[in-house]
């Protein structure tokens, strides 16, 4: 595991999909294990998707699946990145990810090299469902996915609880990560912060989730915020 990886600084350098892939490579080496050639799907697997569905996969989708699509520890600890054979088109969007309890699915537009991503809640009344904006590009969605799935990669190094009135002040002592608040257009949404060997996600000003690289870092961060942790 790499010792030095400044998540905030590295994320600030993500300006395009190539930057997103560099970030994911560096993050994987620091927070999990380095990517290898065996961690991605072959061109033949992705070509078969295009033939089966009669579509052309956006460049960012092909690149992501080829780089780390087989790395379940980065993509599928809670929600699930679909395998190529599971991909399908719904209302013109390529569905590539499922929420772990079937409550939602993520789809990406099929126009342009790095198109926008949308989320569709699974409702009892299917006629009331609609695709809602998530993030403006597939590559940035992959960055968010890897960060989010890392929160669930090792339960002994993670904890969570409801936000209390003092937490927002404590969060100001952490570095806000340069990700837009999301889902796109929804406020309050999810925000990311980082401390020393710690990631913190705050959702809708209601929940905090912490993931650390060591037990010491987790204990220190939980103590910053006080009692009430649930794990």
XYZ file of N, CA and C in Angstrom:
693
model
N 0.849 -1.186 0.000
C 0.000 0.000 0.000
C 0.887 1.238 0.000
N 0.603 2.174 -0.881
C 1.391 3.390 -1.016
C 1.170 4.276 0.212
N 2.269 4.837 0.752
C 2.157 5.665 1.948
C 1.602 7.053 1.640
N 2.077 7.672 0.582
C 1.727 9.065 0.322
C 0.769 9.173 -0.862
N -0.452 9.638 -0.585
C -1.409 9.918 -1.651
C -2.356 10.980 -1.119
N -2.161 12.206 -1.565
C -2.978 13.334 -1.110
C -4.272 13.325 -1.920
N -5.334 12.790 -1.328
C -6.584 12.608 -2.060
C -7.091 13.942 -2.601
N -7.063 14.983 -1.781
C -7.591 16.267 -2.227
C -6.777 16.825 -3.385
N -5.456 16.827 -3.256
C -4.604 17.380 -4.310
C -4.734 16.576 -5.597
N -4.766 15.256 -5.478
C -4.874 14.416 -6.667
C -6.235 14.603 -7.342
N -7.280 14.744 -6.535
C -8.616 14.922 -7.106
C -8.746 16.287 -7.768
N -8.057 17.278 -7.239
C -8.088 18.610 -7.846
C -7.497 18.599 -9.250
N -6.650 17.629 -9.536
C -6.042 17.530 -10.863
C -6.870 16.768 -11.869
N -8.055 16.311 -11.485
C -8.923 15.555 -12.396
C -9.718 16.549 -13.229
N -9.299 16.729 -14.476
C -9.964 17.675 -15.374
C -10.627 16.986 -16.556
N -10.329 15.721 -16.762
C -10.900 14.973 -17.885
C -10.870 13.501 -17.526
N -11.280 12.650 -18.456
C -11.369 11.240 -18.109
C -9.981 10.625 -17.907
N -8.964 11.109 -18.612
C -7.614 10.589 -18.373
C -7.172 10.905 -16.948
N -7.517 12.089 -16.464
C -7.207 12.435 -15.082
C -7.959 11.573 -14.097
N -9.191 11.228 -14.426
C -9.975 10.350 -13.550
C -9.326 8.983 -13.445
N -8.845 8.451 -14.561
C -8.215 7.125 -14.524
C -6.903 7.185 -13.748
N -6.136 8.286 -13.871
C -4.909 8.416 -13.082
C -5.234 8.453 -11.595
N -6.289 9.203 -11.243
C -6.671 9.270 -9.837
C -7.038 7.887 -9.320
N -7.844 7.145 -10.058
C -8.279 5.825 -9.604
C -7.092 4.877 -9.467
N -6.135 4.960 -10.391
C -4.944 4.127 -10.278
C -4.169 4.453 -9.004
N -3.957 5.745 -8.746
C -3.223 6.141 -7.551
C -3.978 5.820 -6.283
N -5.286 6.047 -6.298
C -6.099 5.767 -5.120
C -6.103 4.279 -4.809
N -6.235 3.449 -5.836
C -6.232 1.998 -5.624
C -4.928 1.545 -4.993
N -3.823 2.095 -5.456
C -2.526 1.708 -4.901
C -2.393 2.117 -3.443
N -2.993 3.270 -3.078
C -2.850 3.789 -1.722
C -3.851 3.199 -0.743
N -5.077 2.933 -1.202
C -6.141 2.522 -0.296
C -6.526 1.059 -0.443
N -6.011 0.387 -1.453
C -6.340 -1.029 -1.660
C -5.077 -1.727 -2.169
N -5.104 -2.209 -3.399
C -3.912 -2.772 -4.039
C -3.823 -2.211 -5.452
N -2.611 -2.097 -5.991
C -2.458 -1.498 -7.323
C -3.243 -2.256 -8.394
N -3.696 -1.509 -9.384
C -4.356 -2.133 -10.523
C -3.353 -2.940 -11.341
N -3.848 -4.022 -11.923
C -3.028 -4.835 -12.811
C -3.776 -5.020 -14.128
N -3.096 -5.585 -15.107
C -3.718 -5.821 -16.407
C -4.900 -6.779 -16.303
N -4.918 -7.612 -15.268
C -5.998 -8.588 -15.107
C -7.261 -7.971 -14.513
N -7.218 -6.698 -14.135
C -8.348 -6.074 -13.443
C -9.402 -5.495 -14.389
N -9.141 -5.541 -15.680
C -10.087 -4.992 -16.638
C -10.639 -6.054 -17.576
N -11.736 -5.688 -18.250
C -12.356 -6.576 -19.236
C -11.659 -6.425 -20.582
N -11.674 -7.498 -21.342
C -11.038 -7.506 -22.659
C -11.904 -6.776 -23.688
N -11.258 -6.318 -24.768
C -11.998 -5.688 -25.867
C -13.102 -6.600 -26.379
N -12.827 -7.898 -26.438
C -13.825 -8.838 -26.958
C -15.091 -8.813 -26.111
N -14.952 -8.676 -24.792
C -16.120 -8.621 -23.910
C -16.949 -7.364 -24.181
N -16.261 -6.248 -24.416
C -16.957 -4.986 -24.651
C -17.521 -4.920 -26.063
N -16.815 -5.504 -27.021
C -17.355 -5.578 -28.378
C -18.631 -6.414 -28.399
N -18.665 -7.470 -27.587
C -19.857 -8.320 -27.527
C -21.056 -7.545 -26.987
N -20.821 -6.614 -26.063
C -21.907 -5.774 -25.553
C -22.489 -4.937 -26.681
N -21.617 -4.322 -27.465
C -22.080 -3.467 -28.558
C -22.886 -4.266 -29.565
N -22.434 -5.477 -29.861
C -23.153 -6.322 -30.814
C -24.508 -6.746 -30.250
N -24.527 -7.141 -29.008
C -25.759 -7.618 -28.368
C -26.798 -6.512 -28.250
N -26.358 -5.302 -27.886
C -27.287 -4.201 -27.648
C -27.493 -3.308 -28.874
N -26.635 -3.439 -29.872
C -26.739 -2.591 -31.052
C -26.409 -1.143 -30.770
N -25.409 -0.917 -29.905
C -25.007 0.437 -29.532
C -23.493 0.549 -29.640
N -23.021 1.794 -29.596
C -21.596 2.062 -29.465
C -21.339 2.566 -28.053
N -20.495 1.875 -27.322
C -20.197 2.292 -25.955
C -19.392 3.589 -25.966
N -19.735 4.551 -25.113
C -18.900 5.749 -24.990
C -17.467 5.368 -24.631
N -16.515 6.181 -25.089
C -15.104 5.884 -24.832
C -14.825 5.726 -23.350
N -15.422 6.585 -22.510
C -15.166 6.512 -21.073
C -15.641 5.194 -20.481
N -16.742 4.667 -20.973
C -17.254 3.389 -20.470
C -16.284 2.266 -20.823
N -15.836 2.241 -22.063
C -14.887 1.208 -22.475
C -13.601 1.312 -21.665
N -13.099 2.526 -21.489
C -11.827 2.703 -20.776
C -11.946 2.273 -19.318
N -13.053 2.632 -18.670
C -13.230 2.265 -17.266
C -13.315 0.755 -17.101
N -14.137 0.110 -17.916
C -14.272 -1.337 -17.813
C -12.954 -2.036 -18.127
N -12.180 -1.486 -19.048
C -10.899 -2.096 -19.416
C -9.842 -1.887 -18.337
N -9.983 -0.825 -17.546
C -8.977 -0.502 -16.533
C -9.240 -1.206 -15.206
N -10.485 -1.168 -14.714
C -10.738 -1.695 -13.370
C -12.101 -2.367 -13.235
N -12.717 -2.741 -14.344
C -14.069 -3.279 -14.300
C -14.225 -4.583 -13.548
N -13.143 -5.322 -13.354
C -13.204 -6.579 -12.616
C -12.863 -6.417 -11.127
N -12.548 -5.208 -10.707
C -12.121 -4.984 -9.326
C -13.331 -4.730 -8.423
N -13.933 -5.816 -7.950
C -15.107 -5.683 -7.111
C -14.859 -4.919 -5.833
N -13.616 -4.945 -5.320
C -13.320 -4.214 -4.093
C -13.361 -2.711 -4.304
N -13.275 -2.268 -5.565
C -13.359 -0.841 -5.880
C -14.725 -0.450 -6.432
N -15.534 -1.423 -6.824
C -16.770 -1.097 -7.549
C -18.039 -1.726 -6.988
N -17.928 -2.727 -6.121
C -19.127 -3.517 -5.805
C -19.170 -4.021 -4.373
N -18.664 -3.260 -3.424
C -18.764 -3.663 -2.023
C -20.179 -3.496 -1.489
N -20.881 -2.483 -1.949
C -22.280 -2.283 -1.564
C -23.159 -2.297 -2.808
N -23.105 -1.242 -3.581
C -23.811 -1.247 -4.860
C -22.971 -2.020 -5.874
N -23.555 -2.358 -7.010
C -22.899 -3.302 -7.916
C -22.682 -2.703 -9.298
N -21.423 -2.696 -9.730
C -21.107 -2.394 -11.121
C -21.412 -3.639 -11.943
N -22.272 -3.507 -12.934
C -22.686 -4.662 -13.722
C -21.550 -5.163 -14.606
N -21.491 -6.462 -14.779
C -20.551 -7.044 -15.729
C -21.025 -6.745 -17.148
N -20.120 -6.822 -18.138
C -20.537 -6.541 -19.510
C -21.760 -7.334 -19.960
N -21.844 -8.596 -19.599
C -22.984 -9.407 -20.031
C -24.292 -8.988 -19.375
N -24.208 -8.186 -18.294
C -25.404 -7.734 -17.582
C -25.879 -6.359 -18.039
N -25.081 -5.638 -18.794
C -25.457 -4.291 -19.225
C -26.692 -4.341 -20.108
N -27.541 -3.313 -19.968
C -28.732 -3.237 -20.810
C -29.117 -1.784 -21.004
N -29.978 -1.539 -21.970
C -30.427 -0.190 -22.290
C -31.857 -0.017 -21.812
N -32.114 1.101 -21.118
C -33.450 1.414 -20.629
C -33.725 2.879 -20.928
N -34.773 3.145 -21.692
C -35.131 4.517 -22.073
C -33.955 5.259 -22.693
N -33.153 4.549 -23.461
C -32.051 5.177 -24.175
C -30.781 5.350 -23.378
N -30.764 4.930 -22.119
C -29.566 5.002 -21.295
C -29.013 3.603 -21.053
N -27.696 3.501 -20.994
C -27.036 2.239 -20.697
C -26.977 2.078 -19.180
N -27.672 1.070 -18.661
C -27.685 0.823 -17.219
C -26.439 0.016 -16.860
N -25.640 0.561 -15.908
C -24.354 -0.053 -15.590
C -24.163 -0.338 -14.110
N -25.091 0.126 -13.253
C -24.885 -0.034 -11.808
C -26.231 -0.164 -11.109
N -26.284 -1.066 -10.112
C -27.500 -1.284 -9.334
C -27.250 -0.976 -7.865
N -28.214 -0.328 -7.217
C -28.173 -0.135 -5.775
C -28.333 -1.484 -5.092
N -27.698 -1.664 -3.929
C -27.565 -3.009 -3.372
C -28.890 -3.653 -2.993
N -29.913 -2.867 -2.681
C -31.212 -3.430 -2.339
C -32.233 -3.245 -3.459
N -31.737 -2.912 -4.643
C -32.621 -2.750 -5.782
C -33.432 -1.475 -5.769
N -33.014 -0.498 -4.951
C -33.794 0.729 -4.805
C -33.550 1.731 -5.923
N -32.504 1.525 -6.709
C -32.187 2.472 -7.778
C -31.218 1.819 -8.745
N -31.080 2.454 -9.901
C -30.094 2.024 -10.889
C -29.483 3.276 -11.513
N -28.260 3.121 -11.999
C -27.565 4.225 -12.653
C -27.451 3.948 -14.148
N -27.675 4.974 -14.951
C -27.552 4.840 -16.396
C -26.742 5.976 -16.986
N -26.066 5.715 -18.081
C -25.250 6.723 -18.746
C -25.785 6.935 -20.162
N -25.782 8.196 -20.565
C -26.192 8.494 -21.936
C -25.239 7.827 -22.919
N -25.674 7.645 -24.133
C -24.867 6.967 -25.147
C -24.355 7.929 -26.203
N -24.307 9.226 -25.855
C -23.789 10.210 -26.802
C -22.535 10.866 -26.244
N -21.510 10.984 -27.069
C -20.276 11.641 -26.655
C -19.312 10.692 -25.970
N -18.050 11.110 -25.839
C -17.034 10.225 -25.263
C -17.142 10.041 -23.762
N -17.685 11.020 -23.032
C -17.736 10.949 -21.569
C -19.048 11.581 -21.087
N -20.161 10.931 -21.387
C -21.471 11.557 -21.191
C -21.937 11.572 -19.746
N -23.034 12.290 -19.521
C -23.607 12.447 -18.191
C -24.242 11.143 -17.707
N -24.332 11.042 -16.385
C -24.917 9.875 -15.725
C -26.173 10.307 -14.976
N -27.164 9.407 -14.950
C -28.438 9.661 -14.291
C -28.755 8.505 -13.348
N -29.606 8.759 -12.381
C -30.055 7.726 -11.456
C -31.572 7.623 -11.543
N -32.081 6.400 -11.442
C -33.525 6.161 -11.536
C -33.978 5.387 -10.311
N -34.678 6.027 -9.373
C -35.209 5.300 -8.210
C -36.205 4.240 -8.655
N -36.199 3.122 -7.954
C -37.136 2.033 -8.222
C -38.361 2.242 -7.334
N -39.481 2.628 -7.932
C -40.682 2.956 -7.184
C -41.748 1.881 -7.365
N -42.661 1.813 -6.408
C -43.772 0.860 -6.517
C -44.597 1.144 -7.759
N -44.760 2.421 -8.075
C -45.456 2.828 -9.290
C -44.413 3.120 -10.357
N -44.172 2.146 -11.234
C -43.121 2.311 -12.237
C -43.380 3.514 -13.134
N -44.636 3.855 -13.330
C -44.965 4.998 -14.170
C -44.518 6.313 -13.583
N -44.250 6.330 -12.274
C -43.790 7.550 -11.616
C -42.273 7.675 -11.621
N -41.573 6.655 -12.115
C -40.114 6.695 -12.144
C -39.625 7.626 -13.248
N -38.450 8.200 -13.028
C -37.811 9.012 -14.061
C -36.308 9.029 -13.812
N -35.565 9.309 -14.859
C -34.113 9.439 -14.744
C -33.776 10.832 -14.232
N -33.033 10.884 -13.134
C -32.679 12.145 -12.502
C -31.169 12.362 -12.610
N -30.720 13.595 -12.839
C -29.279 13.850 -13.002
C -28.465 13.390 -11.795
N -27.316 12.788 -12.057
C -26.413 12.323 -11.005
C -25.118 13.131 -11.025
N -24.282 12.912 -12.034
C -23.063 13.700 -12.246
C -22.894 13.936 -13.735
N -22.080 14.943 -14.076
C -22.028 15.416 -15.461
C -21.175 14.568 -16.386
N -20.440 13.593 -15.860
C -19.638 12.739 -16.739
C -19.512 11.349 -16.140
N -19.320 10.379 -17.017
C -19.145 9.000 -16.564
C -17.844 8.842 -15.793
N -16.776 9.500 -16.245
C -15.482 9.339 -15.574
C -15.536 9.870 -14.147
N -16.193 11.015 -13.933
C -16.309 11.533 -12.573
C -17.199 10.626 -11.724
N -18.212 10.042 -12.330
C -19.038 9.065 -11.627
C -18.203 7.871 -11.179
N -17.243 7.463 -11.993
C -16.363 6.358 -11.600
C -15.511 6.737 -10.400
N -15.026 7.970 -10.367
C -14.271 8.434 -9.201
C -15.152 8.363 -7.957
N -16.372 8.884 -8.063
C -17.304 8.849 -6.931
C -17.615 7.409 -6.536
N -17.784 6.534 -7.505
C -18.089 5.131 -7.227
C -16.959 4.478 -6.449
N -15.733 4.686 -6.875
C -14.588 4.081 -6.196
C -14.471 4.614 -4.766
N -14.653 5.910 -4.578
C -14.624 6.471 -3.229
C -15.737 5.872 -2.370
N -16.948 5.826 -2.919
C -18.087 5.326 -2.151
C -17.935 3.852 -1.803
N -17.490 3.054 -2.745
C -17.338 1.628 -2.458
C -16.197 1.372 -1.479
N -15.213 2.263 -1.440
C -14.132 2.135 -0.470
C -14.647 2.322 0.951
N -15.698 3.114 1.128
C -16.293 3.260 2.459
C -16.737 1.916 3.027
N -17.051 0.965 2.140
C -17.585 -0.334 2.559
C -16.604 -1.481 2.330
N -15.351 -1.138 2.058
C -14.391 -2.180 1.700
C -13.896 -2.959 2.905
N -13.860 -2.334 4.081
C -13.349 -2.997 5.282
C -14.130 -2.454 6.467
N -15.068 -3.247 6.980
C -15.943 -2.773 8.051
C -15.179 -2.449 9.330
N -14.007 -3.063 9.521
C -13.238 -2.773 10.732
C -12.587 -1.404 10.670
N -12.556 -0.793 9.500
C -11.934 0.523 9.341
C -12.954 1.587 8.949
N -14.222 1.351 9.246
C -15.277 2.291 8.864
C -16.288 2.424 9.992
N -16.984 3.554 10.007
C -18.066 3.755 10.957
C -19.003 4.815 10.402
N -20.184 4.918 11.021
C -21.198 5.835 10.499
C -22.169 6.202 11.604
N -22.840 7.320 11.441
C -23.880 7.734 12.372
C -24.627 8.934 11.810
N -25.720 9.281 12.489
C -26.463 10.472 12.097
C -25.676 11.727 12.436
N -25.880 12.761 11.638
C -25.237 14.053 11.879
C -25.901 14.733 13.070
N -25.090 15.373 13.916
C -25.650 16.226 14.953
C -25.237 17.674 14.703
N -25.711 18.580 15.524
C -25.558 20.004 15.246
C -24.110 20.472 15.294
N -23.231 19.721 15.945
C -21.827 20.130 16.035
C -20.973 19.607 14.884
N -21.486 18.636 14.138
C -20.660 17.962 13.141
C -20.235 18.876 12.001
N -21.103 19.764 11.571
C -20.772 20.614 10.435
C -19.599 21.521 10.773
N -19.492 21.930 12.024
C -18.348 22.733 12.448
C -17.078 21.894 12.447
N -17.182 20.643 12.896
C -16.015 19.757 12.880
C -15.560 19.505 11.450
N -16.511 19.341 10.536
C -16.151 19.086 9.135
C -15.310 20.201 8.541
N -15.474 21.411 9.037
C -14.691 22.537 8.517
C -13.199 22.363 8.788
N -12.839 21.490 9.723
C -11.421 21.236 10.008
C -10.833 20.187 9.064
N -11.706 19.567 8.276
C -11.262 18.613 7.269
C -11.203 19.309 5.911
N -10.478 18.719 4.983
C -10.350 19.293 3.641
C -11.533 18.859 2.793
N -12.284 19.811 2.281
C -13.400 19.483 1.383
C -12.818 19.019 0.055
N -13.241 17.870 -0.399
C -12.745 17.352 -1.674
C -13.442 18.053 -2.833
N -12.695 18.304 -3.907
C -13.248 19.041 -5.050
C -14.126 18.187 -5.953
N -15.172 17.623 -5.350
C -16.241 16.969 -6.097
C -17.486 17.839 -5.970
N -18.268 17.969 -7.028
C -19.503 18.741 -6.889
C -20.469 18.038 -5.936
N -21.272 18.827 -5.257
C -22.300 18.237 -4.410
C -23.305 17.536 -5.321
N -23.667 16.324 -4.983
C -24.493 15.518 -5.876
C -25.512 14.730 -5.082
N -26.570 14.209 -5.679
C -26.928 14.225 -7.094
C -27.022 15.636 -7.672
N -26.679 15.746 -8.945
C -26.616 17.044 -9.601
C -27.925 17.800 -9.440
N -27.824 19.035 -8.961
C -28.999 19.871 -8.820
C -29.775 19.661 -7.537
N -29.348 18.703 -6.720
C -30.059 18.434 -5.459
C -29.268 19.008 -4.293
N -29.883 19.889 -3.534
C -29.254 20.461 -2.352
C -30.205 20.337 -1.168
N -29.722 19.892 -0.005
C -28.352 19.421 0.197
C -28.151 18.033 -0.400
N -26.917 17.785 -0.823
C -26.593 16.493 -1.402
C -25.463 15.837 -0.631
N -24.666 15.054 -1.322
C -23.530 14.377 -0.708
C -22.269 15.191 -0.932
N -21.446 15.278 0.117
C -20.183 15.998 0.061
C -19.086 15.115 0.642
N -17.860 15.311 0.137
C -16.708 14.518 0.571
C -15.673 15.400 1.252
N -15.036 14.825 2.284
C -13.971 15.491 3.018
C -12.849 14.476 3.269
N -11.659 15.001 3.555
C -10.523 14.126 3.849
C -9.728 14.691 5.012
N -9.221 13.780 5.835
C -8.274 14.106 6.886
C -7.053 13.239 6.711
N -6.230 13.146 7.735
C -5.034 12.319 7.651
C -5.440 10.847 7.602
N -5.261 10.225 6.432
C -5.603 8.813 6.213
C -7.069 8.523 6.479
N -7.935 9.515 6.217
C -9.360 9.371 6.490
C -10.174 9.989 5.356
N -11.263 9.298 4.985
C -12.269 9.850 4.090
C -13.574 9.997 4.863
N -14.283 11.092 4.622
C -15.573 11.318 5.271
C -16.581 11.724 4.202
N -17.717 11.037 4.157
C -18.813 11.447 3.285
C -19.983 11.880 4.157
N -20.513 13.054 3.832
C -21.673 13.583 4.532
C -22.829 13.639 3.546
N -23.925 12.970 3.883
C -25.055 12.823 2.978
C -26.258 13.630 3.456
N -26.662 14.584 2.616
C -27.879 15.372 2.854
C -27.907 16.018 4.239
N -26.733 16.333 4.801
C -26.611 16.920 6.141
C -27.276 16.029 7.187
N -27.364 14.730 6.882
C -28.083 13.814 7.766
C -27.212 12.663 8.266
N -26.279 12.177 7.424
C -25.467 11.016 7.799
C -23.997 11.287 7.537
N -23.164 10.765 8.408
C -21.714 10.772 8.223
C -21.227 9.339 8.095
N -20.331 9.108 7.155
C -19.646 7.824 7.043
C -18.153 8.095 6.980
N -17.399 7.377 7.792
C -15.946 7.538 7.858
C -15.283 6.239 7.434
N -14.222 6.358 6.649
C -13.378 5.213 6.291
C -11.932 5.646 6.453
N -11.155 4.844 7.153
C -9.765 5.173 7.429
C -8.838 4.097 6.869
N -7.569 4.435 6.803
C -6.574 3.466 6.354
C -5.982 2.673 7.504
N -6.261 3.084 8.741
C -5.740 2.381 9.912
C -6.720 2.538 11.064
N -6.617 1.635 12.045
C -7.476 1.730 13.221
C -7.210 3.027 13.982
N -5.958 3.422 14.058
C -5.620 4.665 14.758
C -6.278 5.867 14.098
N -6.223 5.922 12.771
C -6.833 7.044 12.057
C -8.342 7.060 12.240
N -8.963 5.866 12.261
C -10.409 5.797 12.469
C -10.781 6.290 13.863
N -10.069 5.822 14.878
C -10.359 6.238 16.255
C -10.196 7.740 16.393
N -9.120 8.286 15.841
C -8.877 9.722 15.961
C -9.983 10.527 15.299
N -10.424 10.095 14.130
C -11.461 10.829 13.418
C -12.798 10.731 14.143
N -13.146 9.531 14.621
C -14.402 9.381 15.366
C -14.397 10.243 16.620
N -13.257 10.344 17.272
C -13.163 11.186 18.462
C -13.338 12.657 18.119
N -12.891 13.067 16.945
C -13.104 14.448 16.508
C -14.593 14.805 16.544
N -15.409 13.862 16.103
C -16.846 14.128 15.970
C -17.637 13.785 17.239
N -17.054 13.025 18.164
C -17.760 12.700 19.387
C -18.470 11.360 19.316
N -19.400 11.142 20.255
C -20.027 9.836 20.424
C -21.136 9.576 19.391
N -21.686 8.354 19.484
C -22.861 8.016 18.689
C -22.599 7.136 17.489
N -21.345 6.698 17.300
C -21.031 5.856 16.138
C -21.671 4.492 16.291
N -22.071 3.917 15.164
C -22.953 2.751 15.202
C -22.263 1.424 14.959
N -21.098 1.442 14.339
C -20.450 0.158 13.967
C -19.886 -0.526 15.205
